[in-house]
C-alpha atoms as a PDB file:
ATOM      1  CA  MET A   1      57.421  61.896   7.072  1.00  0.00           C
ATOM      2  CA  ARG A   2      54.159  60.836   7.413  1.00  0.00           C
ATOM      3  CA  SER A   3      51.621  63.201   6.773  1.00  0.00           C
ATOM      4  CA  ILE A   4      48.950  63.956   9.763  1.00  0.00           C
ATOM      5  CA  ASP A   5      46.761  62.365   8.173  1.00  0.00           C
ATOM      6  CA  GLU A   6      48.710  59.350   7.882  1.00  0.00           C
ATOM      7  CA  VAL A   7      49.561  59.595  11.437  1.00  0.00           C
ATOM      8  CA  ASN A   8      45.754  59.728  12.122  1.00  0.00           C
ATOM      9  CA  GLU A   9      45.183  56.673  10.226  1.00  0.00           C
ATOM     10  CA  LEU A  10      47.549  54.841  11.857  1.00  0.00           C
ATOM     11  CA  LEU A  11      46.444  55.297  15.414  1.00  0.00           C
ATOM     12  CA  ALA A  12      43.174  55.310  14.564  1.00  0.00           C
ATOM     13  CA  ALA A  13      43.745  51.518  13.488  1.00  0.00           C
ATOM     14  CA  PHE A  14      45.672  51.151  16.730  1.00  0.00           C
ATOM     15  CA  ASN A  15      42.817  52.510  19.129  1.00  0.00           C
ATOM     16  CA  GLN A  16      40.509  50.411  16.951  1.00  0.00           C
ATOM     17  CA  CYS A  17      42.842  47.065  18.106  1.00  0.00           C
ATOM     18  CA  VAL A  18      42.267  48.710  21.665  1.00  0.00           C
ATOM     19  CA  ALA A  19      38.732  48.788  21.497  1.00  0.00           C
ATOM     20  CA  THR A  20      37.662  44.973  19.387  1.00  0.00           C
ATOM     21  CA  GLY A  21      41.070  42.930  19.363  1.00  0.00           C
ATOM     22  CA  ALA A  22      43.336  41.518  17.729  1.00  0.00           C
ATOM     23  CA  THR A  23      42.968  42.250  13.626  1.00  0.00           C
ATOM     24  CA  ARG A  24      43.486  39.028  13.136  1.00  0.00           C
ATOM     25  CA  THR A  25      44.981  35.720  13.883  1.00  0.00           C
ATOM     26  CA  ILE A  26      48.944  35.426  12.955  1.00  0.00           C
ATOM     27  CA  SER A  27      50.776  31.901  11.776  1.00  0.00           C
ATOM     28  CA  ASP A  28      53.194  30.759  13.562  1.00  0.00           C
ATOM     29  CA  LYS A  29      55.662  31.500  10.796  1.00  0.00           C
ATOM     30  CA  GLU A  30      54.781  35.228  10.594  1.00  0.00           C
ATOM     31  CA  ALA A  31      54.886  35.132  14.522  1.00  0.00           C
ATOM     32  CA  PRO A  32      58.904  35.957  14.354  1.00  0.00           C
ATOM     33  CA  THR A  33      58.223  39.436  12.748  1.00  0.00           C
ATOM     34  CA  LEU A  34      55.978  41.122  15.013  1.00  0.00           C
ATOM     35  CA  ARG A  35      56.789  44.089  16.791  1.00  0.00           C
ATOM     36  CA  VAL A  36      55.910  44.467  20.138  1.00  0.00           C
ATOM     37  CA  GLY A  37      55.992  47.623  23.005  1.00  0.00           C
ATOM     38  CA  VAL A  38      55.302  48.020  26.327  1.00  0.00           C
ATOM     39  CA  ASP A  39      54.635  51.357  27.809  1.00  0.00           C
ATOM     40  CA  LEU A  40      54.819  51.318  31.016  1.00  0.00           C
ATOM     41  CA  GLY A  41      52.943  54.482  31.995  1.00  0.00           C
ATOM     42  CA  ILE A  42      51.385  56.597  35.229  1.00  0.00           C
ATOM     43  CA  SER A  43      48.193  55.472  34.747  1.00  0.00           C
ATOM     44  CA  SER A  44      48.243  52.341  32.534  1.00  0.00           C
ATOM     45  CA  ILE A  45      50.398  50.250  31.085  1.00  0.00           C
ATOM     46  CA  VAL A  46      50.083  49.468  27.577  1.00  0.00           C
ATOM     47  CA  ILE A  47      50.796  47.105  24.617  1.00  0.00           C
ATOM     48  CA  ALA A  48      51.176  47.199  21.392  1.00  0.00           C
ATOM     49  CA  VAL A  49      51.628  44.676  18.222  1.00  0.00           C
ATOM     50  CA  VAL A  50      52.149  45.488  14.743  1.00  0.00           C
ATOM     51  CA  ASP A  51      53.220  43.303  11.886  1.00  0.00           C
ATOM     52  CA  GLU A  52      56.052  43.339   9.530  1.00  0.00           C
ATOM     53  CA  ASP A  53      54.890  46.312   7.346  1.00  0.00           C
ATOM     54  CA  GLY A  54      53.576  48.551  10.936  1.00  0.00           C
ATOM     55  CA  LEU A  55      50.599  48.203  10.986  1.00  0.00           C
ATOM     56  CA  PRO A  56      48.715  47.641  14.178  1.00  0.00           C
ATOM     57  CA  VAL A  57      47.647  44.117  14.479  1.00  0.00           C
ATOM     58  CA  TYR A  58      46.653  44.206  18.547  1.00  0.00           C
ATOM     59  CA  GLY A  59      46.878  46.592  21.369  1.00  0.00           C
ATOM     60  CA  ALA A  60      45.384  46.694  24.891  1.00  0.00           C
ATOM     61  CA  LEU A  61      46.221  48.812  28.389  1.00  0.00           C
ATOM     62  CA  GLU A  62      45.547  47.656  31.949  1.00  0.00           C
ATOM     63  CA  TYR A  63      45.345  51.462  34.052  1.00  0.00           C
ATOM     64  CA  ALA A  64      48.429  50.859  37.060  1.00  0.00           C
ATOM     65  CA  LYS A  65      49.391  53.158  39.574  1.00  0.00           C
ATOM     66  CA  ALA A  66      53.672  50.973  38.873  1.00  0.00           C
ATOM     67  CA  VAL A  67      55.262  54.678  38.213  1.00  0.00           C
ATOM     68  CA  ARG A  68      55.365  57.588  39.337  1.00  0.00           C
ATOM     69  CA  ASP A  69      57.193  60.663  37.800  1.00  0.00           C
ATOM     70  CA  GLY A  70      58.510  58.123  35.366  1.00  0.00           C
ATOM     71  CA  LEU A  71      59.675  55.983  37.632  1.00  0.00           C
ATOM     72  CA  ILE A  72      59.009  52.019  38.689  1.00  0.00           C
ATOM     73  CA  VAL A  73      57.553  52.304  42.338  1.00  0.00           C
ATOM     74  CA  ASP A  74      55.637  48.896  42.236  1.00  0.00           C
ATOM     75  CA  TYR A  75      57.896  46.355  40.068  1.00  0.00           C
ATOM     76  CA  ILE A  76      55.369  43.729  41.021  1.00  0.00           C
ATOM     77  CA  GLY A  77      52.582  44.832  39.899  1.00  0.00           C
ATOM     78  CA  ALA A  78      54.001  46.238  36.540  1.00  0.00           C
ATOM     79  CA  VAL A  79      55.156  42.499  36.336  1.00  0.00           C
ATOM     80  CA  THR A  80      51.710  40.993  36.960  1.00  0.00           C
ATOM     81  CA  ILE A  81      49.987  43.494  34.465  1.00  0.00           C
ATOM     82  CA  THR A  82      52.686  43.430  31.663  1.00  0.00           C
ATOM     83  CA  ARG A  83      52.699  39.379  32.067  1.00  0.00           C
ATOM     84  CA  ARG A  84      48.648  39.631  31.975  1.00  0.00           C
ATOM     85  CA  LEU A  85      48.623  41.624  28.668  1.00  0.00           C
ATOM     86  CA  LYS A  86      51.519  39.537  26.728  1.00  0.00           C
ATOM     87  CA  ALA A  87      48.768  36.514  27.758  1.00  0.00           C
ATOM     88  CA  GLN A  88      46.003  38.264  26.302  1.00  0.00           C
ATOM     89  CA  ALA A  89      47.405  39.625  23.459  1.00  0.00           C
ATOM     90  CA  GLU A  90      49.109  35.675  22.860  1.00  0.00           C
ATOM     91  CA  ALA A  91      45.979  34.178  23.209  1.00  0.00           C
ATOM     92  CA  ALA A  92      44.215  36.883  21.006  1.00  0.00           C
ATOM     93  CA  LEU A  93      46.032  36.452  17.832  1.00  0.00           C
ATOM     94  CA  GLY A  94      47.144  32.871  18.476  1.00  0.00           C
ATOM     95  CA  CYS A  95      51.265  32.614  18.629  1.00  0.00           C
ATOM     96  CA  THR A  96      53.547  33.464  21.141  1.00  0.00           C
ATOM     97  CA  LEU A  97      55.160  36.744  21.579  1.00  0.00           C
ATOM     98  CA  THR A  98      59.008  36.165  22.989  1.00  0.00           C
ATOM     99  CA  ARG A  99      60.292  40.150  22.282  1.00  0.00           C
ATOM    100  CA  ALA A 100      59.210  43.415  23.302  1.00  0.00           C
ATOM    101  CA  ALA A 101      60.510  47.212  23.299  1.00  0.00           C
ATOM    102  CA  ALA A 102      59.959  49.894  26.181  1.00  0.00           C
ATOM    103  CA  ALA A 103      60.474  53.351  26.750  1.00  0.00           C
ATOM    104  CA  VAL A 104      61.231  56.048  29.580  1.00  0.00           C
ATOM    105  CA  PRO A 105      61.247  59.449  30.479  1.00  0.00           C
ATOM    106  CA  PRO A 106      64.572  61.220  28.922  1.00  0.00           C
ATOM    107  CA  GLY A 107      67.057  61.283  31.411  1.00  0.00           C
ATOM    108  CA  THR A 108      66.235  58.351  33.714  1.00  0.00           C
ATOM    109  CA  LEU A 109      68.606  56.454  31.655  1.00  0.00           C
ATOM    110  CA  GLY A 110      70.547  54.145  33.829  1.00  0.00           C
ATOM    111  CA  LYS A 111      68.661  52.805  36.688  1.00  0.00           C
ATOM    112  CA  ASN A 112      65.470  53.155  35.346  1.00  0.00           C
ATOM    113  CA  LYS A 113      66.618  52.124  31.902  1.00  0.00           C
ATOM    114  CA  ASP A 114      67.356  48.720  33.414  1.00  0.00           C
ATOM    115  CA  VAL A 115      64.366  48.201  35.954  1.00  0.00           C
ATOM    116  CA  VAL A 116      61.831  48.457  33.087  1.00  0.00           C
ATOM    117  CA  GLY A 117      63.936  46.050  31.271  1.00  0.00           C
ATOM    118  CA  HIS A 118      63.649  43.881  33.856  1.00  0.00           C
ATOM    119  CA  VAL A 119      60.228  44.543  34.295  1.00  0.00           C
ATOM    120  CA  LEU A 120      59.633  42.609  30.244  1.00  0.00           C
ATOM    121  CA  GLU A 121      62.061  39.990  31.568  1.00  0.00           C
ATOM    122  CA  GLY A 122      59.562  39.213  34.235  1.00  0.00           C
ATOM    123  CA  ALA A 123      56.729  38.861  31.955  1.00  0.00           C
ATOM    124  CA  ASP A 124      58.977  36.094  29.526  1.00  0.00           C
ATOM    125  CA  PHE A 125      59.936  39.125  26.827  1.00  0.00           C
ATOM    126  CA  THR A 126      63.183  39.160  25.426  1.00  0.00           C
ATOM    127  CA  VAL A 127      63.830  42.634  25.313  1.00  0.00           C
ATOM    128  CA  SER A 128      64.400  44.076  21.911  1.00  0.00           C
ATOM    129  CA  ALA A 129      64.952  47.751  22.637  1.00  0.00           C
ATOM    130  CA  ILE A 130      64.121  50.585  24.939  1.00  0.00           C
ATOM    131  CA  TYR A 131      64.163  54.183  24.172  1.00  0.00           C
ATOM    132  CA  ASP A 132      63.051  57.769  25.702  1.00  0.00           C
ATOM    133  CA  GLU A 133      59.709  57.883  25.329  1.00  0.00           C
ATOM    134  CA  PRO A 134      59.294  61.534  22.805  1.00  0.00           C
ATOM    135  CA  THR A 135      61.802  59.484  20.790  1.00  0.00           C
ATOM    136  CA  ALA A 136      59.320  56.813  20.097  1.00  0.00           C
ATOM    137  CA  ALA A 137      56.750  59.067  19.560  1.00  0.00           C
ATOM    138  CA  ALA A 138      58.755  59.992  16.427  1.00  0.00           C
ATOM    139  CA  LYS A 139      58.799  57.126  15.555  1.00  0.00           C
ATOM    140  CA  VAL A 140      54.739  56.960  14.734  1.00  0.00           C
ATOM    141  CA  LEU A 141      55.235  60.573  13.001  1.00  0.00           C
ATOM    142  CA  GLY A 142      58.391  59.328  10.904  1.00  0.00           C
ATOM    143  CA  LEU A 143      59.979  62.631  11.733  1.00  0.00           C
ATOM    144  CA  VAL A 144      63.375  63.897   9.602  1.00  0.00           C
ATOM    145  CA  ASN A 145      63.220  66.938  11.699  1.00  0.00           C
ATOM    146  CA  GLY A 146      61.200  68.468  14.058  1.00  0.00           C
ATOM    147  CA  ALA A 147      60.370  68.789  17.726  1.00  0.00           C
ATOM    148  CA  VAL A 148      58.260  66.360  20.153  1.00  0.00           C
ATOM    149  CA  VAL A 149      56.705  67.244  23.324  1.00  0.00           C
ATOM    150  CA  ASP A 150      55.650  63.946  25.383  1.00  0.00           C
ATOM    151  CA  VAL A 151      53.257  64.675  27.726  1.00  0.00           C
ATOM    152  CA  GLY A 152      53.320  62.132  30.342  1.00  0.00           C
ATOM    153  CA  GLY A 153      51.394  61.598  33.420  1.00  0.00           C
ATOM    154  CA  GLY A 154      54.134  63.148  35.852  1.00  0.00           C
ATOM    155  CA  THR A 155      56.829  64.576  32.802  1.00  0.00           C
ATOM    156  CA  THR A 156      56.791  66.290  29.730  1.00  0.00           C
ATOM    157  CA  GLY A 157      59.351  65.059  28.003  1.00  0.00           C
ATOM    158  CA  ILE A 158      61.011  67.473  24.977  1.00  0.00           C
ATOM    159  CA  THR A 159      63.265  66.082  22.047  1.00  0.00           C
ATOM    160  CA  ILE A 160      64.531  67.308  19.031  1.00  0.00           C
ATOM    161  CA  ILE A 161      65.161  65.445  15.770  1.00  0.00           C
ATOM    162  CA  LYS A 162      67.300  66.866  13.162  1.00  0.00           C
ATOM    163  CA  ARG A 163      68.537  64.475   9.868  1.00  0.00           C
ATOM    164  CA  SER A 164      66.070  61.380  11.573  1.00  0.00           C
ATOM    165  CA  LYS A 165      68.852  61.726  14.885  1.00  0.00           C
ATOM    166  CA  VAL A 166      67.863  62.890  18.330  1.00  0.00           C
ATOM    167  CA  SER A 167      69.933  66.248  18.898  1.00  0.00           C
ATOM    168  CA  TYR A 168      68.459  67.146  22.299  1.00  0.00           C
ATOM    169  CA  THR A 169      66.202  65.338  24.344  1.00  0.00           C
ATOM    170  CA  VAL A 170      65.498  66.867  28.061  1.00  0.00           C
ATOM    171  CA  ASP A 171      62.741  65.411  30.384  1.00  0.00           C
ATOM    172  CA  GLU A 172      60.523  68.458  33.041  1.00  0.00           C
ATOM    173  CA  PRO A 173      58.440  67.113  36.209  1.00  0.00           C
ATOM    174  CA  THR A 174      55.124  68.978  34.878  1.00  0.00           C
ATOM    175  CA  GLY A 175      52.182  66.233  33.976  1.00  0.00           C
ATOM    176  CA  GLY A 176      49.071  65.194  34.064  1.00  0.00           C
ATOM    177  CA  SER A 177      49.219  64.377  37.592  1.00  0.00           C
ATOM    178  CA  HIS A 178      49.935  68.141  38.427  1.00  0.00           C
ATOM    179  CA  MET A 179      46.487  68.868  36.719  1.00  0.00           C
ATOM    180  CA  THR A 180      44.722  66.390  38.664  1.00  0.00           C
ATOM    181  CA  LEU A 181      46.527  67.483  41.928  1.00  0.00           C
ATOM    182  CA  VAL A 182      45.051  71.344  40.818  1.00  0.00           C
ATOM    183  CA  LEU A 183      41.371  69.640  40.449  1.00  0.00           C
ATOM    184  CA  SER A 184      41.964  67.665  43.891  1.00  0.00           C
ATOM    185  CA  GLY A 185      42.940  70.738  46.059  1.00  0.00           C
ATOM    186  CA  SER A 186      39.811  73.054  43.723  1.00  0.00           C
ATOM    187  CA  TYR A 187      37.501  70.011  44.400  1.00  0.00           C
ATOM    188  CA  GLY A 188      38.170  69.145  47.412  1.00  0.00           C
ATOM    189  CA  LEU A 189      38.293  65.701  46.184  1.00  0.00           C
ATOM    190  CA  SER A 190      40.544  62.538  46.597  1.00  0.00           C
ATOM    191  CA  GLN A 191      43.613  61.759  43.828  1.00  0.00           C
ATOM    192  CA  ASP A 192      41.931  59.021  41.922  1.00  0.00           C
ATOM    193  CA  GLU A 193      37.787  61.336  42.392  1.00  0.00           C
ATOM    194  CA  ALA A 194      40.102  64.410  40.786  1.00  0.00           C
ATOM    195  CA  GLU A 195      41.440  61.789  38.044  1.00  0.00           C
ATOM    196  CA  ALA A 196      38.043  60.537  36.907  1.00  0.00           C
ATOM    197  CA  LEU A 197      37.220  64.136  36.470  1.00  0.00           C
ATOM    198  CA  LYS A 198      39.637  65.050  34.363  1.00  0.00           C
ATOM    199  CA  ARG A 199      39.223  62.141  32.165  1.00  0.00           C
ATOM    200  CA  ASP A 200      35.554  62.910  31.907  1.00  0.00           C
ATOM    201  CA  ALA A 201      34.773  65.061  28.860  1.00  0.00           C
ATOM    202  CA  SER A 202      31.644  66.200  29.424  1.00  0.00           C
ATOM    203  CA  ARG A 203      33.101  68.427  32.206  1.00  0.00           C
ATOM    204  CA  GLU A 204      36.136  69.282  29.951  1.00  0.00           C
ATOM    205  CA  ARG A 205      35.174  73.401  29.922  1.00  0.00           C
ATOM    206  CA  GLU A 206      34.850  73.414  33.434  1.00  0.00           C
ATOM    207  CA  VAL A 207      37.870  71.744  34.080  1.00  0.00           C
ATOM    208  CA  TYR A 208      39.848  72.856  31.864  1.00  0.00           C
ATOM    209  CA  PRO A 209      39.924  76.809  32.875  1.00  0.00           C
ATOM    210  CA  LEU A 210      41.161  75.315  36.277  1.00  0.00           C
ATOM    211  CA  VAL A 211      44.381  72.925  34.878  1.00  0.00           C
ATOM    212  CA  ARG A 212      45.458  75.689  32.016  1.00  0.00           C
ATOM    213  CA  PRO A 213      48.483  77.059  33.950  1.00  0.00           C
ATOM    214  CA  VAL A 214      49.891  74.054  34.171  1.00  0.00           C
ATOM    215  CA  VAL A 215      49.292  73.483  30.454  1.00  0.00           C
ATOM    216  CA  GLU A 216      50.872  76.759  30.557  1.00  0.00           C
ATOM    217  CA  LYS A 217      53.817  75.935  32.571  1.00  0.00           C
ATOM    218  CA  MET A 218      54.321  72.834  30.399  1.00  0.00           C
ATOM    219  CA  ALA A 219      54.782  75.374  27.709  1.00  0.00           C
ATOM    220  CA  THR A 220      57.138  77.596  28.451  1.00  0.00           C
ATOM    221  CA  ILE A 221      59.256  74.792  29.726  1.00  0.00           C
ATOM    222  CA  SER A 222      58.977  73.183  26.141  1.00  0.00           C
ATOM    223  CA  ALA A 223      59.585  76.869  25.043  1.00  0.00           C
ATOM    224  CA  ASP A 224      62.779  76.969  26.909  1.00  0.00           C
ATOM    225  CA  ALA A 225      64.239  73.843  25.234  1.00  0.00           C
ATOM    226  CA  LEU A 226      63.497  74.707  22.133  1.00  0.00           C
ATOM    227  CA  VAL A 227      65.707  77.784  22.402  1.00  0.00           C
ATOM    228  CA  ALA A 228      68.572  75.134  24.655  1.00  0.00           C
ATOM    229  CA  GLY A 229      68.562  72.715  21.520  1.00  0.00           C
ATOM    230  CA  LYS A 230      68.886  75.496  18.951  1.00  0.00           C
ATOM    231  CA  TYR A 231      65.788  74.365  17.153  1.00  0.00           C
ATOM    232  CA  ARG A 232      64.355  76.032  14.077  1.00  0.00           C
ATOM    233  CA  LYS A 233      62.385  79.253  15.237  1.00  0.00           C
ATOM    234  CA  ASN A 234      58.968  78.864  12.482  1.00  0.00           C
ATOM    235  CA  GLY A 235      60.003  74.826  13.734  1.00  0.00           C
ATOM    236  CA  PRO A 236      56.288  72.721  14.353  1.00  0.00           C
ATOM    237  CA  VAL A 237      55.784  71.187  17.288  1.00  0.00           C
ATOM    238  CA  TYR A 238      54.073  67.724  18.227  1.00  0.00           C
ATOM    239  CA  VAL A 239      52.828  67.039  21.016  1.00  0.00           C
ATOM    240  CA  VAL A 240      51.377  63.793  22.341  1.00  0.00           C
ATOM    241  CA  GLY A 241      50.684  61.596  25.492  1.00  0.00           C
ATOM    242  CA  GLY A 242      47.474  61.558  26.832  1.00  0.00           C
ATOM    243  CA  ALA A 243      47.702  64.898  29.224  1.00  0.00           C
ATOM    244  CA  THR A 244      47.237  66.290  25.942  1.00  0.00           C
ATOM    245  CA  ASN A 245      43.809  64.964  25.281  1.00  0.00           C
ATOM    246  CA  PHE A 246      41.848  68.487  26.376  1.00  0.00           C
ATOM    247  CA  THR A 247      40.328  70.066  23.338  1.00  0.00           C
ATOM    248  CA  GLU A 248      42.098  73.519  23.939  1.00  0.00           C
ATOM    249  CA  PHE A 249      45.262  71.962  24.291  1.00  0.00           C
ATOM    250  CA  ALA A 250      47.093  73.010  21.746  1.00  0.00           C
ATOM    251  CA  ASP A 251      45.809  76.063  21.098  1.00  0.00           C
ATOM    252  CA  THR A 252      46.968  77.397  24.892  1.00  0.00           C
ATOM    253  CA  PHE A 253      50.620  75.942  23.491  1.00  0.00           C
ATOM    254  CA  LYS A 254      50.833  77.928  19.924  1.00  0.00           C
ATOM    255  CA  LYS A 255      50.097  81.015  22.319  1.00  0.00           C
ATOM    256  CA  VAL A 256      52.684  79.977  24.458  1.00  0.00           C
ATOM    257  CA  LEU A 257      55.455  79.299  21.927  1.00  0.00           C
ATOM    258  CA  GLY A 258      53.903  81.158  18.698  1.00  0.00           C
ATOM    259  CA  ARG A 259      54.591  78.390  16.242  1.00  0.00           C
ATOM    260  CA  GLU A 260      52.528  75.953  14.992  1.00  0.00           C
ATOM    261  CA  VAL A 261      51.456  73.368  17.029  1.00  0.00           C
ATOM    262  CA  ILE A 262      50.037  69.577  16.190  1.00  0.00           C
ATOM    263  CA  LYS A 263      48.365  67.591  18.324  1.00  0.00           C
ATOM    264  CA  PRO A 264      47.394  63.781  16.612  1.00  0.00           C
ATOM    265  CA  LEU A 265      44.435  61.993  17.293  1.00  0.00           C
ATOM    266  CA  TYR A 266      44.521  59.382  19.771  1.00  0.00           C
ATOM    267  CA  PRO A 267      47.363  61.031  21.429  1.00  0.00           C
ATOM    268  CA  GLU A 268      47.814  58.654  24.316  1.00  0.00           C
ATOM    269  CA  PHE A 269      48.689  55.957  21.866  1.00  0.00           C
ATOM    270  CA  VAL A 270      51.577  57.345  20.085  1.00  0.00           C
ATOM    271  CA  THR A 271      54.580  56.869  22.392  1.00  0.00           C
ATOM    272  CA  PRO A 272      53.402  52.880  22.879  1.00  0.00           C
ATOM    273  CA  LEU A 273      52.767  52.904  19.305  1.00  0.00           C
ATOM    274  CA  GLY A 274      56.128  54.260  18.635  1.00  0.00           C
ATOM    275  CA  ILE A 275      57.620  51.749  21.090  1.00  0.00           C
ATOM    276  CA  ALA A 276      56.446  48.788  18.643  1.00  0.00           C
ATOM    277  CA  LEU A 277      57.264  50.639  15.110  1.00  0.00           C
ATOM    278  CA  GLY A 278      60.261  51.459  16.524  1.00  0.00           C
ATOM    279  CA  SER A 279      61.986  48.009  16.856  1.00  0.00           C
ATOM    280  CA  PHE A 280      62.455  47.526  13.074  1.00  0.00           C
END
């Protein structure tokens, strides 16, 4: 298991890749050892590339509306953006990327898993694996025993890991988009305007009290899942996903759960990086 400092160091390295591009060029000999993860999120599509040591060498994202509540609703858009991100990664790294993994919310592994795989294939990737999102996140955390709550745009996924294996996983339809709906109604804004307001860190103190009830609902959903999954009473919970970026998010969860809640740095990048790392 990685310490939280090690997790944060890894995420900071990936965030730097997203901000500045590739860390280095890759030789043809080294290219087959790279691992690629594609996270098809409700608000963005993220590509993560790590080397054979599991260290980030490239990262990028593009905002998109190809996914709703964890399901692909714009297949052509998803393929187009994924193809574009792949081309940008290849240009930056100086090599061809041939294989990629992806992830889907828990409970949507059937036809949605197939569609996600088709998106990767449409972007000229061979599919190496498709995980459920909290399990992918657990790869970054290096969990042997623990619980991960992955708050996505449309859903909250909870996965319990025991002895490095998934023992319980569930996904419920409450996520970042529900926060956006609250702000849209409260301020009379369009969905896009409300989404921008939600992401505006300078207005967090004004916005968070309005969305706190949504966060409390997520925490209640998580508490029920922890009981159903028979997770130990004193076990910590890791919260990840872009919707957790509010400063008080972890404290709100802690008050509801009555247990330690840990939020890594750059929680929006835990799942995409985990998808890439899970390919090893």
